[in-house]
Coordinates of C-alpha atoms (C1' of nucleotides) in Angstrom, one line a residue:
Chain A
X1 CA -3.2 38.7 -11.8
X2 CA -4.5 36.8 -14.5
X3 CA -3.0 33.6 -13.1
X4 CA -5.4 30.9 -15.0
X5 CA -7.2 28.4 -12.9
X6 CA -7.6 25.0 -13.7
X7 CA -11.2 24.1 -13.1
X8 CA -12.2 20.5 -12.1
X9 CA -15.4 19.4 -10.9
X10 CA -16.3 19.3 -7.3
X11 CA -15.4 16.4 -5.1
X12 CA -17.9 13.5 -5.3
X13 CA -19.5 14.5 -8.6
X14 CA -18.8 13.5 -11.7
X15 CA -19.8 14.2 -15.3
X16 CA -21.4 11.2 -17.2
X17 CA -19.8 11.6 -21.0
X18 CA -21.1 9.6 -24.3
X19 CA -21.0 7.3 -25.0
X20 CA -22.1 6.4 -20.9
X21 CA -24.6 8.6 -21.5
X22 CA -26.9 6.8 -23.5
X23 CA -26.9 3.7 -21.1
X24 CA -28.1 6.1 -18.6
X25 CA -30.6 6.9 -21.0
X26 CA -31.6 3.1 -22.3
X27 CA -31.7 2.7 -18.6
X28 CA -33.7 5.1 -17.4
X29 CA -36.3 4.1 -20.1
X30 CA -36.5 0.1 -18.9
X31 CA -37.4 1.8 -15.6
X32 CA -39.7 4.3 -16.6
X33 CA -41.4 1.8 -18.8
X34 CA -41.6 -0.7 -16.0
X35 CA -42.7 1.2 -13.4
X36 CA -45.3 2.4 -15.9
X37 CA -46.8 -1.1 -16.6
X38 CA -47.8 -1.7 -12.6
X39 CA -49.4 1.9 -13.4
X40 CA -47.0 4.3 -11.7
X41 CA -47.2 8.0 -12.6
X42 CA -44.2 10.0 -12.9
X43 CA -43.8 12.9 -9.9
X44 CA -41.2 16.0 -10.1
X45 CA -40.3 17.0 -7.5
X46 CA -37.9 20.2 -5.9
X47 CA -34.4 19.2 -6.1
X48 CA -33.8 21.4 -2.5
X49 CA -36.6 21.6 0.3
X50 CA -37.4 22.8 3.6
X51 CA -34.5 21.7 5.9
X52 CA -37.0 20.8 8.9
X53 CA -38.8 18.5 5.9
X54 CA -35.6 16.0 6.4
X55 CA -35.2 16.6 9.9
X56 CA -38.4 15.6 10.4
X57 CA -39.1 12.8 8.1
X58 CA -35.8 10.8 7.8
X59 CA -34.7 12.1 11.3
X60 CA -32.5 14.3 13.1
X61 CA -30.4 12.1 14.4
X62 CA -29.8 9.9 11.5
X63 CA -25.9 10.7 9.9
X64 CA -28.1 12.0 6.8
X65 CA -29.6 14.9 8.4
X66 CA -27.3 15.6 10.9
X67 CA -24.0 16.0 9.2
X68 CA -24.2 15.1 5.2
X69 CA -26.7 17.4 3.8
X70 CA -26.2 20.5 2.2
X71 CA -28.3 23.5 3.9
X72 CA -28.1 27.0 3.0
X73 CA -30.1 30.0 3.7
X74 CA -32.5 30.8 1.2
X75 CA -32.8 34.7 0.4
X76 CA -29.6 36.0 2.2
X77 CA -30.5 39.4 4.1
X78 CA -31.5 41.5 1.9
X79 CA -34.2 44.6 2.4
X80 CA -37.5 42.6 2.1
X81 CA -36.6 39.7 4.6
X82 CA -34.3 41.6 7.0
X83 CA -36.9 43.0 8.9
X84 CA -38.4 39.8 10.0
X85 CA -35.9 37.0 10.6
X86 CA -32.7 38.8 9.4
X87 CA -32.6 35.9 7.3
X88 CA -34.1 33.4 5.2
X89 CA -34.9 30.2 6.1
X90 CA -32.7 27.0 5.7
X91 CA -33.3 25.2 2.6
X92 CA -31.8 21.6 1.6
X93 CA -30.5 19.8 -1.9
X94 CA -32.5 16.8 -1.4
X95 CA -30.4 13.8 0.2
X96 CA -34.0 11.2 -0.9
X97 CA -37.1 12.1 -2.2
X98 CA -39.4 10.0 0.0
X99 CA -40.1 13.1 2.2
X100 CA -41.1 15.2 -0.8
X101 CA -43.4 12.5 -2.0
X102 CA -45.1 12.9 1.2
X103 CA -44.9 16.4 1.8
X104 CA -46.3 16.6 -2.3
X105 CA -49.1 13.8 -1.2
X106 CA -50.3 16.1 1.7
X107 CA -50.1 19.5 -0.2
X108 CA -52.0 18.1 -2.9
X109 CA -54.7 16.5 -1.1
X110 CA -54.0 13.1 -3.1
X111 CA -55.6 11.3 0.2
X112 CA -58.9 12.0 -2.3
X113 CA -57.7 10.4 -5.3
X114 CA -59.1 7.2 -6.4
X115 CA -57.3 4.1 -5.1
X116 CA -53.9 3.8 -3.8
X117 CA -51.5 7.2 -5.3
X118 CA -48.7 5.2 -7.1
X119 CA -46.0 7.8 -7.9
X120 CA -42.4 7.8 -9.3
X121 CA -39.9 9.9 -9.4
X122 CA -36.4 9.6 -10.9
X123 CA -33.1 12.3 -10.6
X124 CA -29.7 13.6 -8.0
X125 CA -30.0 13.3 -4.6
X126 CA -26.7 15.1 -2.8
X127 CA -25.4 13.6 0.3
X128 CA -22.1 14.9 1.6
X129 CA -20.4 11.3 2.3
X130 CA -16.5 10.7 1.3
X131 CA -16.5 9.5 -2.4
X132 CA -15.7 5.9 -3.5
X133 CA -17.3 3.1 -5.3
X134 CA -20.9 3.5 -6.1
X135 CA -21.0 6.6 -3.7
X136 CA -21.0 10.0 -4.7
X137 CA -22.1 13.0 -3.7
X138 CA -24.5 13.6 -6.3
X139 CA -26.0 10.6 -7.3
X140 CA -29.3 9.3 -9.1
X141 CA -32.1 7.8 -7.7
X142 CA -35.4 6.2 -8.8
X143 CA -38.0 5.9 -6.4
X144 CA -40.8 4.6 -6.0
X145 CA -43.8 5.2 -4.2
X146 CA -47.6 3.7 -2.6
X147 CA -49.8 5.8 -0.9
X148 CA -53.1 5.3 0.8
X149 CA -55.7 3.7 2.6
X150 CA -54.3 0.0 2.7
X151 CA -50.6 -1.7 3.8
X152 CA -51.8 -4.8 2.3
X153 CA -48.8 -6.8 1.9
X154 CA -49.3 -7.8 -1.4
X155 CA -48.3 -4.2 -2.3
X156 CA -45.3 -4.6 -0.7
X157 CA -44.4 -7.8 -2.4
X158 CA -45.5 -6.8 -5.8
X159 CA -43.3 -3.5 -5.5
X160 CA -40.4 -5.6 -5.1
X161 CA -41.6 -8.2 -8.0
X162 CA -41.6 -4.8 -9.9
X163 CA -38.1 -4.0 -8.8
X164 CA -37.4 -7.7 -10.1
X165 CA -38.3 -7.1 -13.7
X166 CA -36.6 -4.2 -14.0
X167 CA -33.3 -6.4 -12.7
X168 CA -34.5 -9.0 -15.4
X169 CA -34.4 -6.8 -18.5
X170 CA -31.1 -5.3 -17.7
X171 CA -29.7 -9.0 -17.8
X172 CA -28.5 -8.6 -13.8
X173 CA -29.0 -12.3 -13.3
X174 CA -27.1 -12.4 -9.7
X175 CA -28.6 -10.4 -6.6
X176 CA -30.1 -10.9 -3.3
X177 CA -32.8 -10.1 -1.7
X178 CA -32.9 -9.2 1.7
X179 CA -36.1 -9.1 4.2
X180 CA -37.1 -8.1 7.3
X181 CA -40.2 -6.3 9.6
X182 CA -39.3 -3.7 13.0
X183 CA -42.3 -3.7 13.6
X184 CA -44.7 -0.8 14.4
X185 CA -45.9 1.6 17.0
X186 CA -47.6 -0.9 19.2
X187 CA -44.4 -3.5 19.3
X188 CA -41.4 -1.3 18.3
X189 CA -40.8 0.9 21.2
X190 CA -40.9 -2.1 23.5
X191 CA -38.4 -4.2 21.3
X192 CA -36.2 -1.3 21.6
X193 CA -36.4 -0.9 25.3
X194 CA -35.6 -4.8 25.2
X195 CA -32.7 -4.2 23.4
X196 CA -31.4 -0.9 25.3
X197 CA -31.3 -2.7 28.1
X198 CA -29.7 -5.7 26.8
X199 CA -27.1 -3.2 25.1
X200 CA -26.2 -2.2 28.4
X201 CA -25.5 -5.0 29.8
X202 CA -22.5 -5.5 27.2
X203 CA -21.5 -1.7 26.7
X204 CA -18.0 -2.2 26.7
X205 CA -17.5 -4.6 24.6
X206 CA -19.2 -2.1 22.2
X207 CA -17.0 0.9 19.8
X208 CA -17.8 4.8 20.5
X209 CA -20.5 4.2 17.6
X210 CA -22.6 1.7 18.8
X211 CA -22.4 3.0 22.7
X212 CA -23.6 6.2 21.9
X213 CA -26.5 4.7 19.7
X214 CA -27.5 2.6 22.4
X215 CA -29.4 6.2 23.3
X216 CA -29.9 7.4 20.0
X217 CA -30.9 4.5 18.1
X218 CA -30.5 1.2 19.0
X219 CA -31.5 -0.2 16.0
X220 CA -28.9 0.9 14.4
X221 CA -26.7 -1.3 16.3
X222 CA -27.9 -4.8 15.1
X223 CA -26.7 -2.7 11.4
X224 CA -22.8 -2.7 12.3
X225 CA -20.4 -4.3 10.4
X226 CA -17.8 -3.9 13.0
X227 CA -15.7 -7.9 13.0
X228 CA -15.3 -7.6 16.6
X229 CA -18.8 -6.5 17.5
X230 CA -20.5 -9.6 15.3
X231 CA -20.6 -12.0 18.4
X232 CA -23.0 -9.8 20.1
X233 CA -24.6 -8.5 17.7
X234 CA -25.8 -12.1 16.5
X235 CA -26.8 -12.7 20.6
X236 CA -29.1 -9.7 21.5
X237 CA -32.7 -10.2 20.9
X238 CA -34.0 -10.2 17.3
X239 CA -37.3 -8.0 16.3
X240 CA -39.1 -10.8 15.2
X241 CA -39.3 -12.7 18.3
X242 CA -41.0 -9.5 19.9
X243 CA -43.3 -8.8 17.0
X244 CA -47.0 -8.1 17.9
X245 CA -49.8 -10.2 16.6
X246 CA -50.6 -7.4 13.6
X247 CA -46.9 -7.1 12.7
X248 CA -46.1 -10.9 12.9
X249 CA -49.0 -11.7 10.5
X250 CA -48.1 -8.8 8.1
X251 CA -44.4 -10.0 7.6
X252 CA -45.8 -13.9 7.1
X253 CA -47.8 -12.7 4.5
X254 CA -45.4 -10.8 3.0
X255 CA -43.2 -14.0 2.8
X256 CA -46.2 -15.7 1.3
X257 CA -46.6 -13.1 -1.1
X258 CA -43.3 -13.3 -2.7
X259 CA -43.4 -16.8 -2.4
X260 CA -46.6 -16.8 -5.0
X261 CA -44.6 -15.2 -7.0
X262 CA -41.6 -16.7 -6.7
X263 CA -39.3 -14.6 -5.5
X264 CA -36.5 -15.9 -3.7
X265 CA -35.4 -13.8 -0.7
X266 CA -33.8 -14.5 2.7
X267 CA -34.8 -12.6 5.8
X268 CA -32.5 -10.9 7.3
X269 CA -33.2 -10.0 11.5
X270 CA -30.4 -7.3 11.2
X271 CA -31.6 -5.3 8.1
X272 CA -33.3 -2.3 10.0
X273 CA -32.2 0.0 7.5
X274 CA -31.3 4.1 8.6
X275 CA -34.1 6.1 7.9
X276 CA -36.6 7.0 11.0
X277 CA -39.6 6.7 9.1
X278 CA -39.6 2.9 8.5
X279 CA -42.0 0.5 9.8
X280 CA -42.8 -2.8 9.4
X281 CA -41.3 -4.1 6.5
X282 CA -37.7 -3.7 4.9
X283 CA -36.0 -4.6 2.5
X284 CA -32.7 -4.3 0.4
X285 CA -31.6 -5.9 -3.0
X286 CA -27.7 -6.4 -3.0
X287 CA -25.7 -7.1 -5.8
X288 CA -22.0 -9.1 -5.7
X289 CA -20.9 -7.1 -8.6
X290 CA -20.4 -3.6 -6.4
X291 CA -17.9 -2.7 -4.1
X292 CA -18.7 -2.4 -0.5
X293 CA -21.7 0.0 -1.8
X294 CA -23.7 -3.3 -2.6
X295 CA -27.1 -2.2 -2.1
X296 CA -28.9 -1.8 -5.8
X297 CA -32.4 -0.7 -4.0
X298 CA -34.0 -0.6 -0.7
X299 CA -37.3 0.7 0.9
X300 CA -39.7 -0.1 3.2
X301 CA -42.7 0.9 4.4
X302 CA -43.4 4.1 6.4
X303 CA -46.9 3.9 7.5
X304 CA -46.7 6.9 10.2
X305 CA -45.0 9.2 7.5
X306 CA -47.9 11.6 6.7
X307 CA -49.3 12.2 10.2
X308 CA -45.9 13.1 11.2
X309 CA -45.8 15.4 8.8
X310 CA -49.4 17.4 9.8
X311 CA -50.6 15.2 6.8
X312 CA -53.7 12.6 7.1
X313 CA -53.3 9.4 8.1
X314 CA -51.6 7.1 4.9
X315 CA -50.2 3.6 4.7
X316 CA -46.8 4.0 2.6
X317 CA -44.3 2.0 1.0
X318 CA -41.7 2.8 -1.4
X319 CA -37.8 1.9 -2.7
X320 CA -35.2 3.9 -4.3
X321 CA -32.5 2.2 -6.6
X322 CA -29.2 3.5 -6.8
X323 CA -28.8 4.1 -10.6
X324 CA -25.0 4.8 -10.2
X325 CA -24.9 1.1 -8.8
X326 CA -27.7 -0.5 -11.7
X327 CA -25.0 1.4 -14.5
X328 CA -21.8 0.1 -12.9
X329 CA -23.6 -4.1 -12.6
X330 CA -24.9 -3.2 -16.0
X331 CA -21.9 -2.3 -17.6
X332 CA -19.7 -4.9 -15.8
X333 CA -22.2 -7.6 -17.3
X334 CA -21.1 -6.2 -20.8
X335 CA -24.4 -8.2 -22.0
X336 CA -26.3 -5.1 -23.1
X337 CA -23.3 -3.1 -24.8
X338 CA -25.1 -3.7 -28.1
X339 CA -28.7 -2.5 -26.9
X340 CA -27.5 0.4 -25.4
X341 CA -25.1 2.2 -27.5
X342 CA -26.1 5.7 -28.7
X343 CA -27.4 5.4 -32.2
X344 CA -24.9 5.6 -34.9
X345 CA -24.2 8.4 -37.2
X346 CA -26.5 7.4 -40.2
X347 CA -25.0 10.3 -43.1
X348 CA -21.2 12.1 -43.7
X349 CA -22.3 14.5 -46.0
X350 CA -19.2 15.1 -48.4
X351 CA -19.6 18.2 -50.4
X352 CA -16.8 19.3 -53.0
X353 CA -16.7 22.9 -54.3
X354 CA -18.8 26.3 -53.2
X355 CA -21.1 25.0 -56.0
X356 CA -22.1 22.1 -54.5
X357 CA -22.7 23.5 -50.9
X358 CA -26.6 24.3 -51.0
X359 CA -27.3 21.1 -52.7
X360 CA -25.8 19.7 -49.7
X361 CA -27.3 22.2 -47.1
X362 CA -31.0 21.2 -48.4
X363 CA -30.2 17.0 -48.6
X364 CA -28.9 17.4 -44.6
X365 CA -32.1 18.9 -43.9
X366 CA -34.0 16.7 -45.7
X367 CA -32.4 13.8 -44.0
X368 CA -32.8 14.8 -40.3
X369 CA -36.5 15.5 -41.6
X370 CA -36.5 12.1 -41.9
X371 CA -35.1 11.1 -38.7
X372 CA -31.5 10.7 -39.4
X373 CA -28.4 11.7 -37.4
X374 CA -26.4 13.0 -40.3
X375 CA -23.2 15.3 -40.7
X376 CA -21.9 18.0 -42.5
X377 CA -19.3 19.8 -42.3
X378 CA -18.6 23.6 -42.2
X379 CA -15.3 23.8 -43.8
X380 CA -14.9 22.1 -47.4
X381 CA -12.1 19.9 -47.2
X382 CA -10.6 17.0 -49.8
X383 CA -12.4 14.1 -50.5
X384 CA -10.0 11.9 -48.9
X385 CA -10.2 13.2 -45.8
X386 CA -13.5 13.6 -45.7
X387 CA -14.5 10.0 -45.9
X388 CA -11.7 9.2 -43.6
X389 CA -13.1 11.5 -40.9
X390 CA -16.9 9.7 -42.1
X391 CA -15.6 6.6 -41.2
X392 CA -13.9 7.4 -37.7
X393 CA -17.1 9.2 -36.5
X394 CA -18.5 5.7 -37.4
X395 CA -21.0 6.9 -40.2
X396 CA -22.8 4.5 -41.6
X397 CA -23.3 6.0 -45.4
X398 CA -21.3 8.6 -47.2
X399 CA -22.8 10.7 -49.1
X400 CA -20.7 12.6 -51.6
X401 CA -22.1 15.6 -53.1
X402 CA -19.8 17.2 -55.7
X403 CA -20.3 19.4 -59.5
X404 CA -20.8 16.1 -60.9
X405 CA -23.1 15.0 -58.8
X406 CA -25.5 18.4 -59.0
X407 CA -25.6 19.1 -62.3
X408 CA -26.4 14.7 -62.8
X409 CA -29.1 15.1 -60.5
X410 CA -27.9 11.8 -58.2
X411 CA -25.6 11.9 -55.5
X412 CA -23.3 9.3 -54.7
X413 CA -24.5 7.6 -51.5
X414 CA -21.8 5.1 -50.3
X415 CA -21.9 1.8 -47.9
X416 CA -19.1 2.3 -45.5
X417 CA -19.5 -1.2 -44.0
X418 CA -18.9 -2.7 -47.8
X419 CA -18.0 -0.2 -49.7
X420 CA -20.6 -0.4 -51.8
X421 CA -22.2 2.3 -53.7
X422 CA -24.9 3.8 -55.8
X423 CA -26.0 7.3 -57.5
X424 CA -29.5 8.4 -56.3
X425 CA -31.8 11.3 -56.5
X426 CA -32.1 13.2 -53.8
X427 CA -35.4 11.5 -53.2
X428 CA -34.1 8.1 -52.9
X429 CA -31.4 8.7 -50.8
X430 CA -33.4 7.9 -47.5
X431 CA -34.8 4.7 -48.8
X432 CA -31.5 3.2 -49.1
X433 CA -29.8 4.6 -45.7
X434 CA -32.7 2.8 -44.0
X435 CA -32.1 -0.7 -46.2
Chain B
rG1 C1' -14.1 12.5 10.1
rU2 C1' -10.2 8.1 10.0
rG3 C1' -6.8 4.8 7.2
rA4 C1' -4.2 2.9 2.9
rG5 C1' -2.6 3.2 -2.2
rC6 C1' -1.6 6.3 -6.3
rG7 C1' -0.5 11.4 -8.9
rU8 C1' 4.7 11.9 -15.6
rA9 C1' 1.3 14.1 -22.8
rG10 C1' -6.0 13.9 -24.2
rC11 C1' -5.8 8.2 -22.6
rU12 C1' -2.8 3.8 -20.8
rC13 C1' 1.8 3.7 -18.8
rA14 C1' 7.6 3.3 -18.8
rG15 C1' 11.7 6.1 -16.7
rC16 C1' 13.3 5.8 -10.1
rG17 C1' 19.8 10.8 -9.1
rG18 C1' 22.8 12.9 -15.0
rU19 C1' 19.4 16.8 -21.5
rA20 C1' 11.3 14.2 -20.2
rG21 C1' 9.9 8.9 -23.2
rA22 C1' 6.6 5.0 -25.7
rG23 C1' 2.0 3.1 -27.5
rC24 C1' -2.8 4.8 -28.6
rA25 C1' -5.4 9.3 -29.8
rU26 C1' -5.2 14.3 -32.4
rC27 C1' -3.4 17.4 -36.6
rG28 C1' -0.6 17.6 -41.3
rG29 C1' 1.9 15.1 -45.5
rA30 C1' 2.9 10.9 -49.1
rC31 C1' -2.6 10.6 -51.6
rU32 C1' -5.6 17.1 -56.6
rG33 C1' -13.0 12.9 -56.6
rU34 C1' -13.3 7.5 -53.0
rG35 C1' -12.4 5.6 -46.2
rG36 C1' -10.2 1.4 -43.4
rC37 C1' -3.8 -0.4 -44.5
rU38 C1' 1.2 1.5 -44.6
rC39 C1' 5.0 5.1 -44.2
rC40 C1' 6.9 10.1 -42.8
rG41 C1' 6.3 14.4 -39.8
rA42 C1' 4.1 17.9 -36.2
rG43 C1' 1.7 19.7 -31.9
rG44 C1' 1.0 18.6 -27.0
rG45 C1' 4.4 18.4 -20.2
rU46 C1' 6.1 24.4 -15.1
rC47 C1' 6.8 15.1 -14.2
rG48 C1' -0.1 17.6 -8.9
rU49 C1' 1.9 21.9 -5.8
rG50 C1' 5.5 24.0 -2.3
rG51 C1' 9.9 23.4 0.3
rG52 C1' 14.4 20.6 1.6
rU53 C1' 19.0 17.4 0.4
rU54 C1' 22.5 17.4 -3.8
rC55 C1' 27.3 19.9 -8.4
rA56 C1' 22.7 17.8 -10.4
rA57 C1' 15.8 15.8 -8.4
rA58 C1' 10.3 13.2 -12.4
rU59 C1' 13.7 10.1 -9.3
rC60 C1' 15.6 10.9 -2.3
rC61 C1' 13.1 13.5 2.2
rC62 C1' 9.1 16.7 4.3
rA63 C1' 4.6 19.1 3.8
rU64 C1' 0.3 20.1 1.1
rC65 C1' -3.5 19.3 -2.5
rG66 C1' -6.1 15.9 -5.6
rC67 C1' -7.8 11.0 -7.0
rU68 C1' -9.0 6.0 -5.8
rC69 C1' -10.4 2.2 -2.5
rA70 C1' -11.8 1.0 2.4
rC71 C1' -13.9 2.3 7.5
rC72 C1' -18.5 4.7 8.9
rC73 C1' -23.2 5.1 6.6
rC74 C1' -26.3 4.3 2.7
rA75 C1' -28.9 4.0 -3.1

RNA sequence: GUGAGCGUAGCUCAGCGGUAGAGCAUCGGACUGUGGCUCCGAGGGUCGUGGGUUCAAAUCCCAUCGCUCACCCCA
């Protein structure tokens, strides 16, 4: 009966060990600190929300909501909710954070704050998708988001320009960036029409996926990837030939707004992107180093959001990046190894004989008063040894605190790197770790 | 959900019908207050799991589970 399991973790999640997980942290930093200098204000948000919240935002029908998320019923049947509902209600682990942004925006009135509301938010998103490269069923995300009173396009453009720096300083020197508008509420539902009907016409030439989104969402179709289906992909009708005035003028803008700023991108008629919410633009940075997971970031803008969700009316736009993907480019680069490693151990305390220990007790705390990541350790052991073990955990000083050493009054305080070595008081002991 | 490849020590892998191995890592010793080098030694495995074939299976066959990559979709 006491046959002993052998835990692993759960399919599609991972653990993210050191030293990995100081890049994560350099990383996160560059973005925070980016997204702070076009003044973006950091956001928590729920990791698990009101089912109908996806369902309604990012759309029943999209493969998200309708078969990757993981629901459960909040509060199981217990005496206080049984009398009502028998149940609780069905609650979410959040598969994007776009729809609590918006449902956070509306509870909080922010339609009153100053300006436009520039928010970010960074942290897992679970989507229950087969594992494999850059995919996994917990992964991180850092979004992005503009709320308010204008769609100006120059928000759009300088969002991506900010997504640009943040590729700068993590040295990812090769990506592209993809561009496109579907329009809005006034053009949109014609275009699709368009396009049903023209889907028709060549339905079986089409696989089971795309016929049965020729009902569901025809957009989605210009998105497949399928070889065979390319040809006629590449000959239905493309969104921006059936743009209306409004929408046509906003994407030209667009382009000249990340021309001013020199931002090469190429406009891609297919990119139409999954989520229902989208309007207008989209967009998608891809990067050759990934798998076939290439997309780094992508957004768009989802001007109807709010009132869909009982909110007030509020033009949107926002990204997410895929910080699983930004790690894997970054690491593959190899170029920021040095700037990104966890900080060295700084002090091996060494500490010979009972006598010696309290000395050594009260220069460790001392130390890491001062800042320093130092070691000591619980169990005496020979000198030997002790710097050996120093040197593998890839200390930087030695510090060897023995009978001699107390009743002197100076400890020896050793250079691993050359060897060199000097006896100081306890009070000088920091000065030379940080020369 | 579908397909392909792969599962042997903590890691990287060899062995491919005949007593489970190497390198690295870990621990100990040579070396009693001065690390890196060297040498010696030790621990660590139901060969993913279950069944079948065989005198004999890590090895061949079947099933199953897991991992990886890809499809689909997305960050």
């Amino acid at each position: 009966m006491t046959e002993k399991k052998k835990f692993h973790s759960v399919r599609g999640v991972r653990d993210i060990l050191p030293p990995d997980s100081s890049l994560w942290n350099w990383f996160e930093q560059a973005a925070r600190d980016t997204l702070e200098t076009y003044n973006f204000r950091e956001i928590r948000l729920p990791i698990f929300e009101d089912t109908e919240l996806f369902a309604r935002s990012v759309g029943a029908e999209t493969d998200i909501v309708s078969k990757e998320m993981y629901t459960f019923q909040d509060q199981p049947a217990d005496l206080e909710s049984a009398n009502e509902m028998g149940r609780g209600k069905a609650v979410s682990l959040r598969p994007e954070a776009t729809a609590s942004v918006v449902r956070a925006y509306i509870e909080h009135g922010m339609q009153t704050l100053p300006g436009l509301v520039k928010l970010y938010y960074l942290g897992p998103m679970f989507r229950r998708e087969r594992p494999q490269k850059g995919r996994y069923r917990q992964f991180y995300q850092i979004g992005a988001e503009v709320l308010g009173q204008s769609d100006h396009p120059a928000i759009d453009a300088e969002m991506i320009e900010m997504l640009i720096v943040l590729l700068g300083r993590c040295k990812i020197e090769s990506w592209t960036l993809l561009v496109n508008s579907i329009g809005d509420a006034n053009c949109r539902p014609a275009y699709v029409a368009l396009l049903r009907e023209e889907l028709r016409k060549v339905k079986n030439q089409l696989g089971a996926d795309s016929q049965r989104r020729i009902d569901t969402n025809p957009l989605r179709v210009l998105d497949s990837k399928l070889a065979e289906e390319q040809a006629i992909v590449a000959s239905l009708p493309k969104i921006a030939d059936h743009l209306c005035d409004d929408c046509r003028n906003h994407f030209a803008e667009l382009r000249r707004q990340l021309d001013l700023r020199s931002i090469p991108y190429t406009v891609d008629p297919r990119l139409v992107r999954g989520l229902d919410y989208y309007t207008r633009t989209t967009f998608e940075i891809t990067s050759p180093h990934l798998g076939a997971q290439n997309a780094l970031a992508g957004g768009g803008r989802y001007d109807g959001l709010s009132e869909m969700l009982g909110g007030p009316p509020a033009k949107c736009i926002g990204f997410a990046l895929g910080e699983d993907r930004f790690i894997e480019v970054i690491q593959a680069a190899g170029s920021l190894d040095r700037a990104t490693a966890g900080r060295p151990l700084d002090a091996f305390i060494v500490w010979l004989g009972a006598a010696a220990y309290p000395a050594a007790v009260r220069l460790a705390r001392r130390l890491r008063q001062e800042g320093f990541r130092v070691e000591i350790p619980a169990e005496e052991s020979k000198l030997k040894k002790a710097l050996s073990l120093a040197e593998r955990l890839g200390a930087r000083f030695a510090i060897i605190v023995g009978d001699q050493e107390v009743a002197a009054g100076a400890y020896a305080v050793k250079r691993l790197a050359d060897g060199e070595q000097r006896k100081l008081a306890e009070s000088d002991v920091a000065g030379f770790l940080r020369g």
